[in-house]
XYZ file of C-alpha atoms in Angstrom:
332
model
C -7.329 -23.734 -18.142
C -4.569 -22.242 -15.923
C -2.609 -24.394 -13.542
C -2.305 -22.922 -10.091
C 0.697 -22.893 -7.824
C 0.929 -21.190 -4.456
C 4.041 -20.444 -2.407
C 4.938 -18.706 0.782
C 8.194 -16.591 0.880
C 10.032 -14.444 3.321
C 12.345 -11.487 2.744
C 14.596 -9.836 5.229
C 14.244 -6.116 5.902
C 17.420 -3.997 6.021
C 16.531 -2.845 9.607
C 13.809 -3.616 12.111
C 10.765 -1.807 11.076
C 8.339 -0.577 13.794
C 4.916 0.800 13.684
C 2.302 1.323 16.485
C 1.262 -2.341 16.165
C 4.660 -3.866 16.684
C 8.008 -4.551 15.042
C 9.257 -6.894 12.241
C 12.564 -7.943 10.725
C 11.115 -9.907 7.741
C 8.146 -9.755 5.471
C 6.111 -12.788 4.666
C 4.334 -12.825 1.319
C 2.067 -15.345 -0.624
C 2.698 -15.783 -4.305
C 0.136 -17.135 -6.696
C 1.232 -18.421 -10.102
C -1.163 -19.280 -13.064
C 0.291 -21.115 -15.961
C -1.035 -21.708 -19.401
C 0.945 -23.265 -22.329
C 4.246 -22.707 -20.674
C 3.590 -19.015 -19.807
C 3.172 -18.015 -16.120
C 1.594 -15.131 -14.478
C 2.563 -14.129 -10.987
C 0.910 -12.202 -8.159
C 2.131 -11.421 -4.756
C 0.079 -10.489 -1.684
C 0.756 -9.763 1.991
C -1.578 -11.456 4.557
C -2.104 -8.711 7.230
C -3.119 -9.561 10.783
C -5.059 -6.328 11.213
C -7.434 -7.839 8.757
C -7.507 -11.299 10.365
C -5.289 -12.646 7.549
C -2.636 -15.270 7.924
C -0.281 -16.845 5.393
C -2.080 -20.145 6.004
C -5.505 -18.645 5.605
C -4.606 -16.762 2.446
C -2.932 -19.785 0.963
C -6.093 -21.864 1.692
C -8.375 -19.295 0.191
C -6.272 -19.223 -3.003
C -6.094 -23.038 -3.123
C -9.857 -23.236 -2.632
C -10.256 -21.556 -6.136
C -8.699 -24.570 -7.990
C -12.114 -25.930 -8.928
C -13.375 -22.656 -10.188
C -10.190 -22.175 -12.267
C -10.723 -25.580 -13.780
C -14.272 -24.569 -14.928
C -13.196 -21.418 -16.503
C -12.865 -18.671 -13.773
C -11.316 -15.520 -15.252
C -10.240 -12.131 -13.776
C -13.672 -10.579 -14.176
C -15.470 -13.415 -12.518
C -12.859 -13.404 -9.729
C -14.131 -10.010 -8.510
C -17.426 -11.731 -7.377
C -16.013 -15.072 -6.604
C -13.762 -13.926 -3.830
C -13.873 -11.075 -1.247
C -11.581 -8.127 -1.457
C -8.421 -8.763 0.461
C -4.896 -10.342 0.075
C -5.961 -13.724 -1.450
C -7.930 -12.122 -4.232
C -5.101 -9.619 -4.900
C -2.641 -12.423 -5.541
C -4.823 -14.221 -8.094
C -6.013 -10.903 -9.724
C -2.482 -9.816 -10.288
C -1.452 -13.358 -11.565
C -4.385 -12.997 -14.084
C -3.090 -9.654 -15.277
C 0.489 -10.811 -15.585
C -0.544 -13.897 -17.513
C -2.848 -12.003 -19.915
C 0.057 -9.632 -20.665
C 2.496 -12.453 -21.362
C -0.002 -14.342 -23.577
C -0.722 -11.162 -25.527
C 2.883 -10.165 -25.782
C 2.084 -6.820 -24.357
C 2.521 -4.823 -21.089
C -0.382 -4.785 -18.715
C -0.967 -1.069 -19.552
C -1.370 -1.933 -23.258
C -4.215 -4.320 -22.637
C -7.880 -3.119 -23.443
C -9.062 -4.180 -20.007
C -6.669 -1.854 -18.356
C -7.678 1.220 -20.322
C -11.375 0.325 -19.805
C -10.807 0.763 -16.054
C -9.160 4.154 -16.455
C -5.736 3.008 -16.269
C -2.968 5.224 -17.725
C 0.548 4.200 -19.005
C 2.977 4.275 -16.038
C 5.892 6.586 -15.418
C 8.466 6.870 -12.686
C 6.912 7.741 -9.328
C 8.480 9.753 -6.627
C 7.808 7.863 -3.395
C 7.741 8.529 0.340
C 10.547 7.058 2.439
C 9.329 5.770 5.761
C 10.929 6.186 9.186
C 9.598 3.730 11.688
C 8.939 4.463 15.293
C 11.931 4.880 17.588
C 13.258 7.208 20.272
C 13.361 10.795 19.378
C 17.139 10.753 19.190
C 17.267 7.744 16.898
C 14.468 9.276 14.725
C 16.384 12.483 14.484
C 19.395 10.573 13.288
C 17.293 8.508 10.852
C 15.847 11.685 9.471
C 19.231 13.321 9.000
C 20.513 10.241 7.217
C 17.563 10.592 4.774
C 17.224 14.469 4.724
C 17.985 14.650 0.988
C 14.973 12.582 0.270
C 12.118 14.812 -0.896
C 9.250 13.197 1.087
C 9.490 11.410 4.375
C 6.738 9.459 5.995
C 6.883 9.253 9.707
C 5.243 6.424 11.803
C 3.723 7.653 14.974
C 0.975 6.419 17.399
C 3.232 4.991 20.158
C 2.424 7.235 23.169
C 3.233 10.618 24.635
C 6.658 11.109 22.857
C 5.001 11.396 19.483
C 5.478 15.082 19.303
C 8.999 14.933 20.565
C 9.620 12.414 17.792
C 8.161 14.766 15.215
C 10.213 17.764 16.474
C 13.293 15.571 16.326
C 12.539 14.469 12.785
C 12.095 18.128 11.659
C 15.445 18.998 13.232
C 17.161 16.183 11.364
C 15.550 16.921 8.000
C 14.645 20.712 8.064
C 13.788 20.864 4.374
C 12.085 17.627 3.650
C 8.311 17.262 3.109
C 6.645 15.392 5.885
C 3.558 13.171 6.091
C 2.721 11.038 9.131
C 0.945 7.698 9.784
C -0.485 6.940 13.193
C -1.813 3.523 12.120
C -5.024 3.924 14.291
C -2.800 4.632 17.279
C -4.507 7.885 18.590
C -7.761 8.788 20.051
C -9.723 11.812 18.803
C -8.421 13.717 21.796
C -4.839 12.906 20.928
C -5.525 14.112 17.374
C -6.859 17.432 18.479
C -4.054 17.876 20.894
C -1.350 17.089 18.288
C -2.570 18.756 15.153
C -1.467 22.296 15.993
C 2.182 21.157 16.534
C 2.003 19.068 13.346
C 0.738 21.930 11.418
C 3.530 24.152 12.708
C 6.128 21.494 11.754
C 4.820 21.669 8.153
C 3.180 18.253 8.056
C 1.210 17.909 4.791
C -0.970 14.859 5.541
C -2.129 12.733 8.528
C -2.911 9.140 7.653
C -5.444 7.198 9.708
C -5.082 8.935 13.165
C -7.821 6.979 14.842
C -9.212 3.532 14.698
C -11.561 2.745 11.864
C -14.430 2.117 14.326
C -14.002 5.596 15.833
C -13.487 7.688 12.875
C -17.048 9.094 12.648
C -15.863 11.707 15.211
C -13.514 13.089 12.555
C -16.463 14.571 10.715
C -17.266 16.807 13.493
C -13.797 18.506 14.063
C -11.418 20.679 11.947
C -8.910 19.271 9.624
C -6.202 22.009 9.256
C -3.997 19.162 8.004
C -5.691 16.886 5.452
C -6.671 13.426 6.740
C -6.059 10.267 4.718
C -8.089 7.059 5.156
C -6.112 3.877 5.159
C -7.606 1.122 7.385
C -10.973 2.889 6.801
C -10.791 2.485 2.977
C -10.712 -0.928 1.119
C -12.904 -0.692 -1.958
C -15.393 1.624 -3.666
C -18.015 0.455 -1.141
C -15.860 2.359 1.549
C -16.384 5.735 -0.116
C -19.872 6.701 1.143
C -18.927 6.511 4.827
C -15.665 8.456 4.221
C -17.172 11.756 3.086
C -16.695 14.519 5.695
C -14.293 12.288 7.711
C -11.279 12.304 5.291
C -9.983 14.279 2.342
C -7.705 11.611 0.835
C -7.911 7.870 0.498
C -5.053 5.348 0.473
C -5.389 2.686 -2.138
C -3.560 -0.524 -1.466
C -4.012 -3.631 -3.682
C -3.919 -5.870 -0.763
C -7.081 -4.042 0.579
C -8.821 -3.609 -2.767
C -8.164 -7.281 -3.721
C -6.140 -6.545 -6.825
C -5.453 -4.055 -9.550
C -8.861 -4.449 -10.981
C -10.702 -2.905 -8.027
C -7.745 -0.546 -7.320
C -8.050 1.209 -10.707
C -11.934 1.346 -10.327
C -11.586 2.667 -6.721
C -9.076 5.417 -7.908
C -11.420 6.600 -10.665
C -14.439 6.732 -8.445
C -12.593 8.412 -5.589
C -11.445 11.158 -7.870
C -14.935 11.599 -9.302
C -16.181 12.261 -5.722
C -13.430 14.802 -5.044
C -11.098 12.665 -2.702
C -7.436 13.071 -3.141
C -5.565 9.818 -3.678
C -2.628 8.290 -2.022
C -1.239 4.997 -3.403
C 0.460 2.819 -0.912
C 1.409 -0.918 -0.372
C 1.995 -3.426 2.458
C 5.564 -4.173 3.258
C 6.277 -6.732 0.522
C 8.841 -7.592 -2.212
C 9.152 -5.714 -5.450
C 6.774 -8.217 -7.060
C 4.047 -6.948 -4.684
C 4.814 -3.222 -5.226
C 5.097 -3.428 -9.052
C 1.404 -3.292 -9.895
C 0.936 -0.313 -7.458
C 3.268 1.818 -9.621
C 0.638 1.534 -12.339
C -1.967 3.102 -9.998
C 0.177 5.721 -8.621
C 0.508 7.894 -11.696
C -1.057 11.297 -10.876
C -1.723 10.496 -7.141
C -1.143 13.089 -4.660
C 1.300 10.961 -2.743
C 2.916 7.585 -3.551
C 4.122 5.453 -0.630
C 5.937 2.566 -2.541
C 9.173 2.320 -0.599
C 9.686 -1.344 0.194
C 12.416 -1.732 -2.324
C 14.252 0.847 -0.462
C 13.740 -0.884 2.889
C 14.375 -4.546 2.039
C 17.646 -6.259 2.749
C 16.763 -8.815 0.022
C 14.303 -8.628 -2.828
C 13.216 -10.201 -6.073
C 15.581 -10.515 -9.023
C 15.048 -8.383 -10.941
C 13.722 -5.835 -8.384
C 12.084 -2.537 -9.073
C 14.561 0.124 -10.067
C 14.788 3.088 -7.620
C 16.809 6.189 -8.052
C 16.705 8.991 -5.471
C 13.330 7.736 -4.031
C 11.775 7.594 -7.448
C 10.429 4.143 -8.325
C 10.432 3.021 -12.001
C 7.720 0.917 -13.621
C 8.374 -2.794 -13.444
C 10.578 -4.538 -15.983
C 8.702 -7.380 -17.952
C 10.773 -10.074 -16.068
C 9.353 -8.803 -12.814
C 5.697 -8.307 -13.578
C 3.230 -7.070 -16.144
């Protein structure tokens, strides 16, 4: 039976990162490790306050699985033993990593991965995120990153949002743009802003309104496609999203691991949803499994390795905003 270890770690960001819910200078992650016969599988998760998660609570939830692990809990049984969320994600990923190490294969070579519809990974072009700031500062940030092919703009901080967007477009006239309001708008805000966003060439609007208010989105026009983030966690979310969103954002900390993420991707595509693959602000260890899900996705948002001031060693390799699959020494 695997031996469990759990550790909380902090990684500094290169610059302060701001969204509609607040600012941060560091990311806090919880790492789970499962060891059998001298081989260790690792999984990282990010406790997210929006979902009432804390490092202490997530650590406790993982620690509470020691007894089940001692009596034979495996990755398949884990899906029913724990709810979706950060804690299950860390253990699910540790199981995948351990299985690959014990088999002497990569995760994408395992039979269980193919059975979930997983495909061999390839380098993935990613968004690069600009956090909320003054219009002048966001114009400067856009100009600094204008050569990147796809910029994701954080909004949802009040009446200057369209000034911010106009400034970003001035700074990066040729970049593709998507935006994320992080539930910061009302439906009235959305309807007021969308004509300007459409004229600026915005390709996607992520979670404009609060999850509890998104039923209203089914009754209004979507000239720019809408992407569900906070409103989409697992396959169980999909029924309520039809008519409200055209795209779903799959994040492993929401799905509770790679196992459900692959299943969600397959089911969402069957139902006609476009797929975006994102991640919480984490180290490369947390982003690495998401690279496996991102192949063929409409948009990948896997930029933490570009935003961190310190990272894992080895980190994910990034070249010109394109994120490579993980090296074996990192994960999988």
